[in-house]
Structure formats: structure tokens, C-alpha cells
Amino acid sequence: MNNGSGVLESLGLSSEGEAAKVLFTLLRDKVVSLDQIQESKKKVLSNSEKTKGLDNSSGIQKNTKGVNDRYMTRHIALRFHYDGATYNGLAQNVNVPDDNSVEKVLFAALQKTCLISSRSECGYSRSGRTDKGVSAFGQVVALRVRSAFPIGSMTEGDTLMQEDDLPKNSMQKVKCMVPVKPKKQKNKKKKSENEEETTETSVDESKMVEKVITEKDFAQSINNVLPNTIRVLGWSPVSDGFSSRFSTKSRTYRYFFVRRDLDLSAMEKGLDNMKGRHDFRNMCKMNCEEVDNFERVFIYGKIVTTAKRSDEKAAYADYTPCSTSSEPDGSDTYRQICYFEIKGQAFLWHQIRCIASVLFMIGKGLESPDIVTELLDIKKNPGKPNYPFAPDLPLVLHRCEYGNLRLGHSVKNLWRVCCDLESKWEELVLASERLKNGLFSIRDEAEVSSHDVVDFVNGVLAEKKKKQRKYEDLFGAEKSIVLPELKSDEHGIVSWNVALAYIFECTKLKPASERPTVQLHIPLMQRGRGTTYEEKIQAILSTDNTDGKGSSKRRREIYEQNIIKKKVSKEEDKAFYSGMAVEGGSGF
């Protein structure tokens, strides 16, 4: 029935817990049998399809047919990591047969371990949606899963166990009374020749047995069936109102890169110009059908570089400006691994990759750190200049922080995860050293003709001049260049190391992932601009719902559903997030 509270009132009962105690007493005293209750349940389910799946008022999964029939369910948060290079993104594309998403693999594992019956019935939420190629180490999701405790379990005080009574982790032992597990018996009697043998569940509900039960180690159970590219780190029970997305306090991303000749000091200044609340529409990809506010709070940004230290605990050190190209200990800073660490409340679509792209322009000396201030001034620059996203693979969702969530971890599971990560790290770092060995071998042993080197330089400079002619107003008139002399032996041969130094002196090029092709940089403020937000909205609303066709009509429908119908005031928005911030739980 829909009016559950009215039914309880008519029976003189004050709560569902009291009703459950009465039902348990009736079963224990054999006033009613389990078969009678099951028969009544079947009638109720057949008369009302609304009782299946989710309870619309609370978002909590009911114990209907499926893996959760005999066991309690509980709302938990999971923290996990995944290698984005292997997948087409986090979000599952439902009903797409060749979908290669993280969520598709995760839900398959959850169903295989009988922790959920389906995605639609587990109240699933995620903290951050990562795109194709992007990895995560601190992704958090929340969902309702099957517990190890059977329905009808009683505490030592003869009280029916509720979700709050369940242990907070897989190490805590709980002594309780549980119903005897039903035994399946074959019914060999046939009412007619056309009927087959059936199995019946027979149990005497008056029998309760005392047991000491521990909760499932959800992280380890799921990891047992997951590929090693996805690993659950820990879990925690959470309140019913907790949402992995809306309860998040902040998110931290890391973008890894090789230092090369980048000016890290200038890049740091660019990051500093982003701090605070700004409109980042010129540093993202606008999805106007879903977002109408492009203001985001940029809490901090910093650059971290690898540092060689005597203690292995500190593998990274915060960057401090250094004018030399190598460290005092002679380490190779040209191949030094660094990363941006950027923390904010929330981020826009492709915002981190746009920020990284602009910072690389600053680091190469192609743009000033003040370009950030220009891009954030949407009144002066309402349209985004055309520039590419930075590559996806180096980006990692590092951490999702909550005001009231403390995840628990088991030693056994973390040991296994760390072994997996150490194994993968060893494999890749050895591959890296093999490649570096090849580079140094070529540098020290290869020889080339000096004439070939000069021809290569002339070819690069000629290509550069050809491209500059198209933008003479930007680069000015051509200037003649006199090449310096390349000293060689009596046969006109030079080592590859000498050749590299000569090529760099003449062209400022070094072997890198960008290849030796000439790329002219057009200043961002002098590039073509994309359509403004207002122009995009005008294009969406100009489509008539009745006459519009195809994607244009769908865009308007999505816009009206997500923006117009769900529009709330700033006060309502603030109150909502304030309420969500206190939701959570602890695994300790």
C-alpha cells in the first residue's frame, strides 16, 4: 500500500520497527507460517508493480526478487582507481553493445559477486565523471549493496537489526541471532503429467541460531573479479542521504608532464592568476544543454617536480624557481617528471586539459602569464580563442574530499593492491630505462655527415619562412640568417651529439614528442573565436519543438529539461549543498 503510515496507525503500531517485531513474534509462536507470508507477498507484488525496485520516496532498494532476497542491504561508499588508458571513460553507455567504460566493468563485477541485482536498483552515484583516457586514483561512488547479515537477524537484546546496527568494517565481529537458512526440497508429487518437478523452500522460522558474523570485505570481494586496471581501495557505510557527487567538498586533479625546457616559474604565475572564483568558459568545452553557470572556485594550483632524496618517502618536492637547466647533483631535468596539482570545488568539461594547454604555452614562452587574466575576462573576451586540449592520458582525478566521510581499508586488500601497482610500475619504469638507454646510445655512438646536418637545418628554416609569409603582419618581414660553421673531422663527419647541439643553436629545436616540424604560434588573443554562450543558447532556443528535427530538437529538449525546469535560486542551491555536506559515514 502507498499509505503505509495509515495502515500502521489502524493496527495501533507506531513504527515499521514495531511492526517487524510483532511479525517476528507471530512467526516464533507459530501463529503464522513463512509460507503464508510468502503467499501474501506474491499477491501484493502481482497487484502493484510499483513495489518493485526502488522506493521512490527514499531511493533505497527494496528486498524484492533477486540477490538481496534473504539479506539486508546497506548504503556504502567505495573508493577505487583505474587506468584510463584502457577505457573509453568512466560513464557507462547503457544499451551500447561495444561500450568499453569503467562502469560497465565495475557493474559486471558487482553483479557477479551478488552485491547488487542491477544498476537501476542500487541508488548509484559517482563523484566525478572522467572522459576517455583520463585515469583516477581517488574516484568515489556510492551505492546500496547486499550485506552478509540475513533479514530478521536479532541483536543480543532481542531487537531486530537495522542498518545502523551493522558493523562499520569487515573486521568488527557481531554476535547475533539469525534465522536458520532455508533448505530446498524437491517436490516429487505431480498434479498432472504435464507438470514438472519443483523445488520448495521449507524452514521453521521459530528456529534461530546464534552466530558471530563479520561484514563482507566489499573491496576485496570486488577486486577478486575485476581486471588489474581497476582496483577498489576501501569502503565505508554512509547515511541514506549521502551522494558521491553532491556531498563532495572538493576535487583534486594532477596532470603529469615532462619538464623539458619549460619555464616553470612563469607557469606558476599563470596558476596563481586562476585562484579564486572566476568564470572559466574560455578554459573549458561549453555544454550549454547541461550547464548555465561557468563560475568555479579555484582553490589552489601548484607545480610539483621529482626530487632525489635520501629517504624514499618523499618522491616529489614542490617546485622552487631555478634558472639552471640541471640540478646541483647533475640530474637530468630535461627528462624530469613534474605535475600540476589543481584543487577546486568542481570543474567544467575539459577544464583541466584546457588549463594545461594554456600553461604549456606560457612555459614555452609563447604566451605571457597575463594571458590567464585575459581569458578570465569574459566581458572583454566573450568568445573562446581556438586552441587544442592538452592530451588526455597524463590527467588523473587524484582525490575527492568530503566533510564527513572516512573510508576504511583492510590490510589484506591494500597489500594486494600495492603489489599490483608495484608490479605495473616496475614493468613501465624498466621500459622507460630501456628507451632512455637507446637515446643515450645513439647520442654517444651515432655519427652523421655535416652536410646532411646543414641541409636539415636549411630545410627547417625554409619551412618556417614559408609559414611566416602567411602571417607577415604578425612576424614581420623575412630576415636573412647566416648559419654558423659546423666543425667536423677531415671526412666531414660529426657525432650525433654535436649535430643535436648545432640544430638547436640554429632552430631552437630538440628531439621531442612534437617531432621536428615547424609550428608557428599565433597569439591567443589574435586567433579566431568560437561562438559565445549567448549565441549558443540563441541557436538552441531558435529550434521549434514541433518543427525541429534530429539533434537540434533533442538539444532544445535537453536544455529545457536540465536548465529551465531544474532552475533554482542561489539560496535554494546553497541550502541543498549545505545539507548534502553533512552526509557521510566512517569505516572505523
Coordinates of C-alpha atoms in Angstrom, one line a residue:
M1 CA 0.0 0.0 0.0
N2 CA 1.1 3.5 -0.6
N3 CA -0.3 4.9 2.7
G4 CA 2.0 2.8 4.9
S5 CA 1.7 5.1 7.9
G6 CA -2.1 4.9 7.8
V7 CA -2.0 1.1 7.9
L8 CA 0.3 1.1 10.9
E9 CA -2.0 3.6 12.7
S10 CA -5.0 1.4 12.1
L11 CA -3.2 -1.5 13.7
G12 CA -2.1 0.5 16.7
L13 CA 1.6 0.4 15.7
S14 CA 3.9 3.4 15.9
S15 CA 6.7 2.4 13.5
E16 CA 7.9 -0.1 11.0
G17 CA 10.3 -1.4 13.5
E18 CA 7.5 -2.2 15.9
A19 CA 5.6 -4.0 13.1
A20 CA 8.7 -6.1 12.3
K21 CA 8.9 -7.2 16.0
V22 CA 5.3 -8.2 16.0
L23 CA 5.7 -10.2 12.8
F24 CA 8.8 -11.9 14.3
T25 CA 6.8 -12.9 17.4
L26 CA 4.0 -14.3 15.3
L27 CA 6.4 -16.4 13.4
R28 CA 8.2 -17.6 16.5
D29 CA 4.9 -18.6 18.2
K30 CA 3.7 -20.3 15.0
V31 CA 0.6 -18.1 14.8
V32 CA 1.5 -17.6 11.1
S33 CA 3.9 -19.6 8.8
L34 CA 6.5 -18.4 6.4
D35 CA 4.5 -20.0 3.6
Q36 CA 1.5 -17.8 4.4
I37 CA 3.7 -14.7 4.4
Q38 CA 5.3 -15.6 1.1
E39 CA 1.9 -16.2 -0.5
S40 CA 0.7 -12.8 0.7
K41 CA 3.8 -11.2 -0.6
K42 CA 3.3 -12.7 -4.1
K43 CA -0.3 -11.3 -4.2
V44 CA 0.8 -7.8 -3.2
L45 CA 3.6 -7.8 -5.8
S46 CA 1.3 -9.1 -8.5
N47 CA -1.3 -6.4 -7.7
S48 CA 1.2 -3.5 -7.7
E49 CA 4.2 -3.2 -9.9
K50 CA 5.2 -0.1 -8.0
T51 CA 6.6 -2.1 -5.1
K52 CA 9.4 -3.4 -7.3
G53 CA 12.9 -2.0 -7.4
L54 CA 13.5 1.4 -5.8
D55 CA 11.4 3.1 -3.2
N56 CA 10.8 6.4 -4.9
S57 CA 10.5 8.3 -1.7
S58 CA 13.9 7.4 -0.3
G59 CA 15.9 6.0 -3.2
I60 CA 16.5 2.8 -1.1
Q61 CA 16.4 -0.6 -2.8
K62 CA 13.7 -2.9 -1.6
N63 CA 14.4 -6.6 -1.0
T64 CA 12.4 -7.9 -3.9
K65 CA 13.3 -10.8 -6.2
G66 CA 17.0 -11.1 -6.8
V67 CA 20.3 -11.5 -5.0
N68 CA 19.1 -9.5 -2.0
D69 CA 16.1 -11.6 -1.1
R70 CA 17.4 -13.1 2.1
Y71 CA 19.9 -10.5 3.1
M72 CA 19.9 -6.9 4.4
T73 CA 21.2 -4.2 2.1
R74 CA 23.3 -1.2 3.1
H75 CA 24.4 2.1 1.6
I76 CA 28.2 2.3 1.2
A77 CA 30.8 4.5 -0.4
L78 CA 33.7 2.9 -2.4
R79 CA 37.0 4.5 -3.3
F80 CA 38.7 3.0 -6.3
H81 CA 41.3 3.7 -9.0
Y82 CA 41.5 2.8 -12.7
D83 CA 43.9 3.2 -15.6
G84 CA 42.0 5.4 -18.1
A85 CA 44.3 4.4 -21.0
T86 CA 42.4 1.1 -21.2
Y87 CA 38.8 2.6 -21.2
N88 CA 36.6 5.0 -23.2
G89 CA 35.8 6.9 -20.0
L90 CA 34.1 6.3 -16.6
A91 CA 30.4 6.6 -17.5
Q92 CA 28.6 3.6 -18.9
N93 CA 26.8 3.9 -22.2
V94 CA 23.8 1.9 -21.5
N95 CA 22.4 -0.3 -24.3
V96 CA 25.6 0.2 -26.4
P97 CA 27.0 -3.4 -27.0
D98 CA 30.6 -2.3 -27.7
D99 CA 30.7 0.0 -24.7
N100 CA 34.2 0.0 -23.1
S101 CA 33.7 2.0 -19.9
V102 CA 34.9 1.6 -16.4
E103 CA 31.4 1.5 -15.0
K104 CA 30.4 -1.4 -17.3
V105 CA 33.2 -3.5 -15.9
L106 CA 32.5 -2.4 -12.3
F107 CA 28.8 -3.2 -12.5
A108 CA 29.6 -6.6 -14.1
A109 CA 31.8 -7.3 -11.1
L110 CA 29.2 -6.1 -8.6
Q111 CA 26.6 -8.4 -10.1
K112 CA 29.0 -11.4 -10.4
T113 CA 29.7 -11.1 -6.7
C114 CA 25.9 -10.9 -6.0
L115 CA 26.3 -7.5 -4.3
I116 CA 23.6 -5.9 -6.5
S117 CA 20.9 -7.2 -8.7
S118 CA 21.0 -4.3 -11.2
R119 CA 22.3 -0.7 -11.6
S120 CA 18.8 0.8 -11.6
E121 CA 18.1 -0.7 -8.2
C122 CA 21.2 0.2 -6.2
G123 CA 20.9 4.0 -5.9
Y124 CA 24.3 4.6 -7.6
S125 CA 26.1 8.0 -7.6
R126 CA 29.6 9.0 -8.7
S127 CA 31.8 11.9 -7.6
G128 CA 33.4 12.9 -10.9
R129 CA 32.9 11.9 -14.5
T130 CA 36.2 11.3 -16.3
D131 CA 36.5 11.2 -20.1
K132 CA 38.3 8.8 -22.4
G133 CA 41.9 8.3 -21.5
V134 CA 41.6 10.0 -18.1
S135 CA 42.6 8.0 -15.0
A136 CA 41.6 8.2 -11.4
F137 CA 43.1 7.3 -8.1
G138 CA 40.5 8.9 -5.8
Q139 CA 37.2 8.2 -7.6
V140 CA 34.3 7.7 -5.1
V141 CA 31.0 6.1 -5.8
A142 CA 28.1 5.3 -3.5
L143 CA 25.5 2.5 -3.9
R144 CA 23.3 0.1 -1.9
V145 CA 24.8 -3.5 -1.7
R146 CA 24.0 -6.8 -0.2
S147 CA 25.2 -7.3 3.4
A148 CA 26.4 -10.5 5.0
F149 CA 23.6 -10.3 7.6
P150 CA 20.3 -12.1 6.8
I151 CA 17.0 -10.3 7.1
G152 CA 15.4 -11.0 10.5
S153 CA 18.7 -11.0 12.4
M154 CA 18.3 -10.0 16.1
T155 CA 20.8 -8.3 18.4
E156 CA 21.7 -9.7 21.7
G157 CA 19.0 -7.5 23.3
D158 CA 16.3 -9.3 21.2
T159 CA 15.9 -6.2 18.9
L160 CA 15.5 -6.6 15.2
M161 CA 18.7 -5.4 13.5
Q162 CA 18.5 -2.2 11.5
E163 CA 21.1 -0.9 9.0
D164 CA 22.7 1.3 11.7
D165 CA 23.4 -1.8 13.7
L166 CA 25.6 -3.4 11.0
P167 CA 29.4 -3.3 11.6
K168 CA 31.4 -0.4 10.1
N169 CA 34.0 -2.7 8.6
S170 CA 34.9 -6.3 7.8
M171 CA 37.0 -6.7 10.9
Q172 CA 34.3 -5.9 13.5
K173 CA 32.6 -9.1 14.8
V174 CA 28.9 -9.0 15.8
K175 CA 27.1 -11.7 17.9
C176 CA 23.5 -12.0 16.8
M177 CA 20.6 -14.4 16.3
V178 CA 19.9 -15.3 12.7
P179 CA 17.1 -17.3 11.1
V180 CA 18.0 -20.8 10.0
K181 CA 18.9 -20.9 6.4
P182 CA 16.1 -22.3 4.3
K183 CA 16.6 -25.8 2.7
K184 CA 15.5 -26.5 -0.8
Q185 CA 13.5 -29.7 -1.1
K186 CA 12.3 -31.4 -4.3
N187 CA 8.6 -31.9 -4.7
K188 CA 8.2 -35.2 -6.4
K189 CA 4.4 -35.2 -6.5
K190 CA 2.9 -34.3 -9.8
K191 CA -0.7 -33.0 -10.1
S192 CA -0.7 -33.9 -13.8
E193 CA 1.6 -35.5 -16.4
N194 CA 2.4 -32.0 -17.9
E195 CA 3.8 -30.7 -14.7
E196 CA 7.5 -30.9 -13.9
E197 CA 9.2 -31.5 -10.6
T198 CA 9.5 -28.3 -8.5
T199 CA 11.6 -27.2 -5.5
E200 CA 10.1 -25.8 -2.4
T201 CA 11.7 -23.7 0.4
S202 CA 11.0 -25.2 3.8
V203 CA 12.0 -23.6 7.0
D204 CA 10.9 -23.4 10.6
E205 CA 11.0 -19.7 11.4
S206 CA 10.8 -20.5 15.1
K207 CA 14.4 -21.7 15.0
M208 CA 17.0 -19.0 15.4
V209 CA 20.7 -19.8 15.8
E210 CA 23.4 -17.7 17.4
K211 CA 26.2 -16.7 15.2
V212 CA 29.2 -14.3 15.2
I213 CA 29.2 -12.6 11.8
T214 CA 31.6 -10.2 10.1
E215 CA 30.6 -7.9 7.3
K216 CA 31.9 -8.7 3.8
D217 CA 35.2 -7.1 2.7
F218 CA 33.5 -5.4 -0.2
A219 CA 36.8 -4.1 -1.6
Q220 CA 38.5 -7.5 -1.7
S221 CA 35.3 -9.3 -3.0
I222 CA 35.0 -6.9 -6.0
N223 CA 38.8 -6.9 -6.7
N224 CA 38.7 -10.7 -6.9
V225 CA 36.7 -10.4 -10.2
L226 CA 38.0 -7.1 -11.5
P227 CA 40.8 -6.7 -14.1
N228 CA 44.0 -5.3 -12.6
T229 CA 43.4 -2.0 -14.4
I230 CA 40.6 -1.3 -11.8
R231 CA 41.1 -1.7 -8.1
V232 CA 38.8 -0.8 -5.2
L233 CA 40.9 0.6 -2.3
G234 CA 38.4 0.9 0.6
W235 CA 34.8 1.4 1.7
S236 CA 32.7 2.9 4.4
P237 CA 29.0 2.8 5.4
V238 CA 27.2 6.1 4.6
S239 CA 23.9 7.7 5.5
D240 CA 20.9 7.3 3.2
G241 CA 21.2 11.0 2.1
F242 CA 24.8 10.7 1.1
S243 CA 25.6 11.4 -2.6
S244 CA 29.1 10.8 -4.0
R245 CA 28.5 13.8 -6.3
F246 CA 26.7 16.3 -4.3
S247 CA 28.3 15.6 -0.9
T248 CA 31.8 16.2 -2.4
K249 CA 33.7 19.1 -0.7
S250 CA 36.4 19.4 -3.3
R251 CA 38.2 17.6 -6.1
T252 CA 41.9 17.5 -6.8
Y253 CA 43.4 16.7 -10.2
R254 CA 47.0 16.0 -11.2
Y255 CA 48.4 16.5 -14.7
F256 CA 51.7 14.8 -15.3
F257 CA 54.3 16.2 -17.8
V258 CA 58.0 16.1 -18.7
R259 CA 59.9 19.3 -17.7
R260 CA 61.9 19.7 -20.9
D261 CA 62.8 23.4 -21.3
L262 CA 59.5 24.7 -19.8
D263 CA 59.7 27.8 -17.7
L264 CA 58.1 26.5 -14.5
S265 CA 58.3 29.9 -12.8
A266 CA 56.1 31.5 -15.5
M267 CA 53.7 28.6 -15.3
E268 CA 53.3 29.0 -11.6
K269 CA 52.4 32.7 -12.1
G270 CA 49.7 31.6 -14.6
L271 CA 48.3 29.2 -12.0
D272 CA 48.3 32.0 -9.4
N273 CA 46.2 34.1 -11.7
M274 CA 43.5 31.5 -11.6
K275 CA 43.0 31.4 -7.8
G276 CA 39.6 32.4 -6.5
R277 CA 36.1 32.4 -8.1
H278 CA 36.2 33.0 -11.9
D279 CA 34.1 32.4 -15.0
F280 CA 36.1 29.7 -16.8
R281 CA 34.1 29.5 -20.0
N282 CA 37.2 30.3 -22.1
M283 CA 39.0 27.4 -20.4
C284 CA 36.6 24.5 -21.0
K285 CA 34.3 23.0 -23.5
M286 CA 30.8 24.5 -23.0
N287 CA 28.0 22.0 -22.8
C288 CA 25.2 24.6 -22.8
E289 CA 22.4 22.0 -22.7
E290 CA 23.5 21.0 -19.2
V291 CA 25.4 23.9 -17.7
D292 CA 24.4 27.6 -17.5
N293 CA 26.9 28.8 -14.8
F294 CA 30.6 28.6 -15.7
E295 CA 31.8 30.2 -12.5
R296 CA 34.1 27.8 -10.5
V297 CA 36.2 28.2 -7.3
F298 CA 39.9 27.5 -8.0
I299 CA 41.2 26.8 -4.5
Y300 CA 44.9 26.4 -5.4
G301 CA 47.3 25.3 -8.1
K302 CA 50.9 24.3 -7.9
I303 CA 53.7 22.6 -9.8
V304 CA 55.5 19.6 -8.2
T305 CA 58.8 18.2 -9.5
T306 CA 60.5 15.0 -8.8
A307 CA 63.3 15.2 -6.3
K308 CA 66.2 12.8 -5.5
R309 CA 66.3 12.4 -1.7
S310 CA 67.9 10.0 0.7
D311 CA 64.5 9.0 2.1
E312 CA 62.3 7.2 -0.4
K313 CA 59.1 8.5 1.2
A314 CA 59.4 11.9 -0.5
A315 CA 59.4 11.2 -4.2
Y316 CA 58.2 14.7 -5.1
A317 CA 59.0 18.2 -4.0
D318 CA 57.2 21.5 -4.5
Y319 CA 58.8 23.5 -7.3
T320 CA 61.1 26.3 -6.4
P321 CA 62.3 28.6 -9.3
C322 CA 65.6 27.6 -10.7
S323 CA 67.4 29.3 -13.6
T324 CA 69.7 26.4 -14.4
S325 CA 68.8 23.5 -16.7
S326 CA 70.2 20.9 -14.4
E327 CA 70.2 20.3 -10.6
P328 CA 73.3 20.7 -8.5
D329 CA 73.6 16.9 -8.3
G330 CA 73.8 16.7 -12.1
S331 CA 70.4 15.1 -12.6
D332 CA 68.7 15.3 -16.0
T333 CA 66.0 18.0 -15.6
Y334 CA 65.2 17.8 -19.3
R335 CA 63.5 14.5 -18.6
Q336 CA 62.3 15.3 -15.1
I337 CA 58.7 14.3 -14.3
C338 CA 56.5 17.0 -13.0
Y339 CA 52.8 17.6 -12.4
F340 CA 50.3 20.3 -11.9
E341 CA 48.1 19.8 -8.8
I342 CA 44.9 21.7 -9.1
K343 CA 42.2 21.8 -6.4
G344 CA 38.7 23.2 -6.8
Q345 CA 35.1 22.6 -5.6
A346 CA 34.1 21.3 -9.0
F347 CA 35.3 21.5 -12.6
L348 CA 33.8 22.1 -16.0
W349 CA 34.0 19.8 -19.0
H350 CA 37.7 19.5 -20.2
Q351 CA 38.6 22.4 -17.9
I352 CA 41.8 20.8 -16.6
R353 CA 43.0 19.9 -20.1
C354 CA 42.4 23.5 -21.3
I355 CA 44.3 24.9 -18.3
A356 CA 47.2 22.5 -19.0
S357 CA 47.2 23.6 -22.7
V358 CA 47.4 27.3 -21.8
L359 CA 50.1 26.6 -19.1
F360 CA 52.3 24.8 -21.7
M361 CA 52.1 27.9 -24.0
I362 CA 53.2 30.0 -21.1
G363 CA 56.0 27.5 -20.2
K364 CA 57.3 27.6 -23.8
G365 CA 57.5 31.4 -23.7
L366 CA 54.7 31.6 -26.4
E367 CA 52.3 33.5 -24.1
S368 CA 52.7 35.6 -21.0
P369 CA 51.2 34.5 -17.6
D370 CA 48.9 37.5 -18.1
I371 CA 47.1 35.6 -20.8
V372 CA 45.2 33.8 -18.0
T373 CA 43.7 37.2 -16.8
E374 CA 42.7 37.9 -20.4
L375 CA 40.9 34.6 -20.8
L376 CA 39.1 35.0 -17.5
D377 CA 37.7 38.5 -18.5
I378 CA 34.6 37.3 -20.3
K379 CA 33.3 40.9 -20.8
K380 CA 36.4 41.7 -22.9
N381 CA 36.6 38.2 -24.4
P382 CA 33.2 36.6 -24.5
G383 CA 34.3 34.1 -27.2
K384 CA 36.9 31.4 -26.5
P385 CA 40.0 31.6 -28.8
N386 CA 40.6 28.4 -30.8
Y387 CA 43.3 26.2 -29.1
P388 CA 43.6 22.5 -28.6
F389 CA 43.1 20.5 -25.4
A390 CA 46.2 19.1 -23.8
P391 CA 46.4 15.2 -24.2
D392 CA 44.1 13.1 -22.0
L393 CA 46.4 10.3 -20.8
P394 CA 48.5 12.4 -18.3
L395 CA 45.4 13.5 -16.4
V396 CA 44.4 11.9 -13.1
L397 CA 41.5 12.5 -10.7
H398 CA 43.7 12.3 -7.7
R399 CA 41.3 12.9 -4.7
C400 CA 37.7 13.6 -3.9
E401 CA 37.3 15.2 -0.4
Y402 CA 34.2 15.1 1.8
G403 CA 33.4 16.9 5.0
N404 CA 32.0 13.8 6.8
L405 CA 33.5 10.7 5.2
R406 CA 36.3 8.5 6.5
L407 CA 36.9 5.4 4.3
G408 CA 38.1 2.2 5.9
H409 CA 40.8 -0.1 4.4
S410 CA 41.8 -3.7 5.1
V411 CA 45.5 -4.6 5.3
K412 CA 45.0 -7.7 3.2
N413 CA 43.3 -5.8 0.4
L414 CA 45.7 -2.8 0.4
W415 CA 48.7 -5.2 0.4
R416 CA 47.3 -6.8 -2.8
V417 CA 46.6 -3.5 -4.5
C418 CA 50.1 -2.2 -3.7
C419 CA 51.7 -5.4 -5.1
D420 CA 49.7 -4.9 -8.3
L421 CA 50.8 -1.2 -8.5
E422 CA 54.4 -2.0 -7.7
S423 CA 54.4 -4.7 -10.4
K424 CA 53.0 -2.4 -13.1
W425 CA 55.3 0.4 -12.0
E426 CA 58.4 -1.8 -12.3
E427 CA 57.3 -3.0 -15.7
L428 CA 56.9 0.5 -17.0
V429 CA 59.9 2.1 -15.4
L430 CA 62.1 -0.7 -16.8
A431 CA 60.6 0.0 -20.3
S432 CA 61.4 3.7 -19.7
E433 CA 65.0 3.0 -18.8
R434 CA 65.4 0.8 -21.9
L435 CA 64.2 3.7 -24.1
K436 CA 66.5 6.1 -22.3
N437 CA 69.4 3.7 -22.9
G438 CA 68.6 3.8 -26.6
L439 CA 68.6 7.6 -26.7
F440 CA 72.0 7.8 -24.9
S441 CA 73.5 5.0 -27.1
I442 CA 72.5 7.0 -30.2
R443 CA 73.9 10.2 -28.7
D444 CA 77.3 8.6 -27.8
E445 CA 77.8 6.3 -30.8
A446 CA 76.0 7.6 -33.9
E447 CA 77.7 9.7 -36.5
V448 CA 76.3 11.8 -39.4
S449 CA 77.5 13.9 -42.3
S450 CA 78.0 17.6 -41.6
H451 CA 76.4 18.4 -45.0
D452 CA 73.3 16.3 -44.0
V453 CA 73.0 18.3 -40.8
V454 CA 73.3 21.7 -42.6
D455 CA 70.7 20.5 -45.2
F456 CA 68.3 19.5 -42.4
V457 CA 68.7 23.0 -40.7
N458 CA 68.1 24.8 -44.0
G459 CA 65.0 22.7 -44.7
V460 CA 63.6 23.6 -41.3
L461 CA 64.3 27.3 -41.7
A462 CA 62.8 27.3 -45.2
E463 CA 59.6 25.7 -44.0
K464 CA 59.5 28.3 -41.2
K465 CA 59.8 31.2 -43.6
K466 CA 57.1 29.7 -45.9
K467 CA 54.6 29.6 -43.0
Q468 CA 55.6 33.1 -41.7
R469 CA 54.8 34.6 -45.1
K470 CA 51.1 33.9 -44.5
Y471 CA 51.2 36.0 -41.2
E472 CA 53.6 38.8 -42.2
D473 CA 51.7 41.3 -40.1
L474 CA 52.4 39.2 -37.0
F475 CA 56.0 38.1 -37.7
G476 CA 57.3 41.0 -39.8
A477 CA 59.4 40.8 -42.9
E478 CA 61.8 37.9 -43.6
K479 CA 65.2 38.2 -42.1
S480 CA 68.2 36.6 -43.7
I481 CA 70.0 34.1 -41.4
V482 CA 73.7 33.3 -41.7
L483 CA 74.4 29.8 -40.3
P484 CA 77.4 29.3 -38.1
E485 CA 80.2 27.0 -39.2
L486 CA 79.7 23.3 -38.2
K487 CA 83.1 21.9 -37.3
S488 CA 83.7 18.3 -38.4
D489 CA 86.6 15.9 -38.9
E490 CA 88.7 15.6 -42.1
H491 CA 85.9 13.4 -43.6
G492 CA 83.1 15.8 -42.8
I493 CA 81.7 13.6 -40.1
V494 CA 80.3 14.8 -36.7
S495 CA 78.9 12.9 -33.8
W496 CA 75.1 12.9 -33.3
N497 CA 75.6 14.8 -30.0
V498 CA 77.4 17.6 -31.9
A499 CA 74.7 17.6 -34.6
L500 CA 72.0 18.0 -32.0
A501 CA 73.7 21.0 -30.4
Y502 CA 74.1 22.6 -33.9
I503 CA 70.5 22.0 -34.8
F504 CA 69.3 23.6 -31.5
E505 CA 71.6 26.6 -32.0
C506 CA 70.1 27.3 -35.4
T507 CA 66.5 26.3 -34.9
K508 CA 65.8 26.1 -31.2
L509 CA 64.5 22.5 -31.8
K510 CA 65.2 19.4 -29.8
P511 CA 64.0 15.8 -30.4
A512 CA 60.7 15.6 -28.5
S513 CA 57.3 14.1 -28.9
E514 CA 56.2 17.0 -31.1
R515 CA 58.7 15.9 -33.8
P516 CA 60.9 18.4 -35.7
T517 CA 58.2 20.0 -37.8
V518 CA 57.9 23.8 -37.7
Q519 CA 54.8 25.0 -35.7
L520 CA 54.1 28.7 -35.7
H521 CA 52.4 30.1 -32.7
I522 CA 49.6 32.6 -33.3
P523 CA 49.0 34.6 -30.1
L524 CA 45.7 33.5 -28.5
M525 CA 44.2 37.0 -28.5
Q526 CA 44.7 37.2 -32.2
R527 CA 43.1 33.9 -33.1
G528 CA 39.7 33.1 -34.3
R529 CA 37.0 32.9 -31.7
G530 CA 34.3 30.3 -31.1
T531 CA 30.6 31.2 -30.6
T532 CA 29.7 32.8 -27.3
Y533 CA 27.5 31.3 -24.7
E534 CA 24.7 33.7 -25.6
E535 CA 24.9 32.7 -29.3
K536 CA 24.8 29.0 -28.5
I537 CA 21.7 29.4 -26.3
Q538 CA 20.0 31.5 -29.0
A539 CA 20.7 28.7 -31.5
I540 CA 19.2 26.1 -29.2
L541 CA 16.0 28.2 -28.4
S542 CA 15.5 29.1 -32.1
T543 CA 14.6 25.5 -32.8
D544 CA 10.8 24.9 -32.6
N545 CA 9.9 21.9 -30.6
T546 CA 7.2 20.9 -33.1
D547 CA 9.1 21.6 -36.3
G548 CA 12.6 20.9 -35.1
K549 CA 14.3 17.8 -36.4
G550 CA 17.0 15.5 -35.3
S551 CA 19.8 16.6 -33.0
S552 CA 18.6 20.3 -32.9
K553 CA 15.3 19.3 -31.4
R554 CA 16.9 16.9 -28.9
R555 CA 19.3 19.7 -27.8
R556 CA 16.4 22.0 -27.0
E557 CA 14.6 19.3 -25.1
I558 CA 17.7 18.5 -23.1
Y559 CA 18.3 22.2 -22.4
E560 CA 14.7 22.7 -21.2
Q561 CA 14.9 19.7 -19.0
N562 CA 18.2 20.4 -17.4
I563 CA 18.3 24.2 -17.3
I564 CA 14.8 25.7 -17.4
K565 CA 12.8 23.1 -15.4
K566 CA 15.5 22.5 -12.8
K567 CA 16.4 26.1 -12.2
V568 CA 16.6 27.0 -8.5
S569 CA 17.5 30.2 -6.6
K570 CA 21.0 30.7 -5.1
E571 CA 19.5 30.4 -1.7
E572 CA 17.9 27.0 -2.5
D573 CA 21.2 25.9 -4.1
K574 CA 23.2 26.9 -1.1
A575 CA 20.8 25.2 1.3
F576 CA 20.9 22.0 -0.8
Y577 CA 24.7 21.7 -0.8
S578 CA 24.9 22.7 2.9
G579 CA 22.6 19.8 3.7
M580 CA 24.5 17.3 1.5
A581 CA 27.9 18.3 3.0
V582 CA 27.0 16.8 6.4
E583 CA 26.0 13.4 5.0
G584 CA 28.6 10.7 5.2
G585 CA 29.9 7.9 7.4
S586 CA 33.0 6.2 8.8
G587 CA 34.7 2.9 8.2
F588 CA 36.2 2.9 11.7

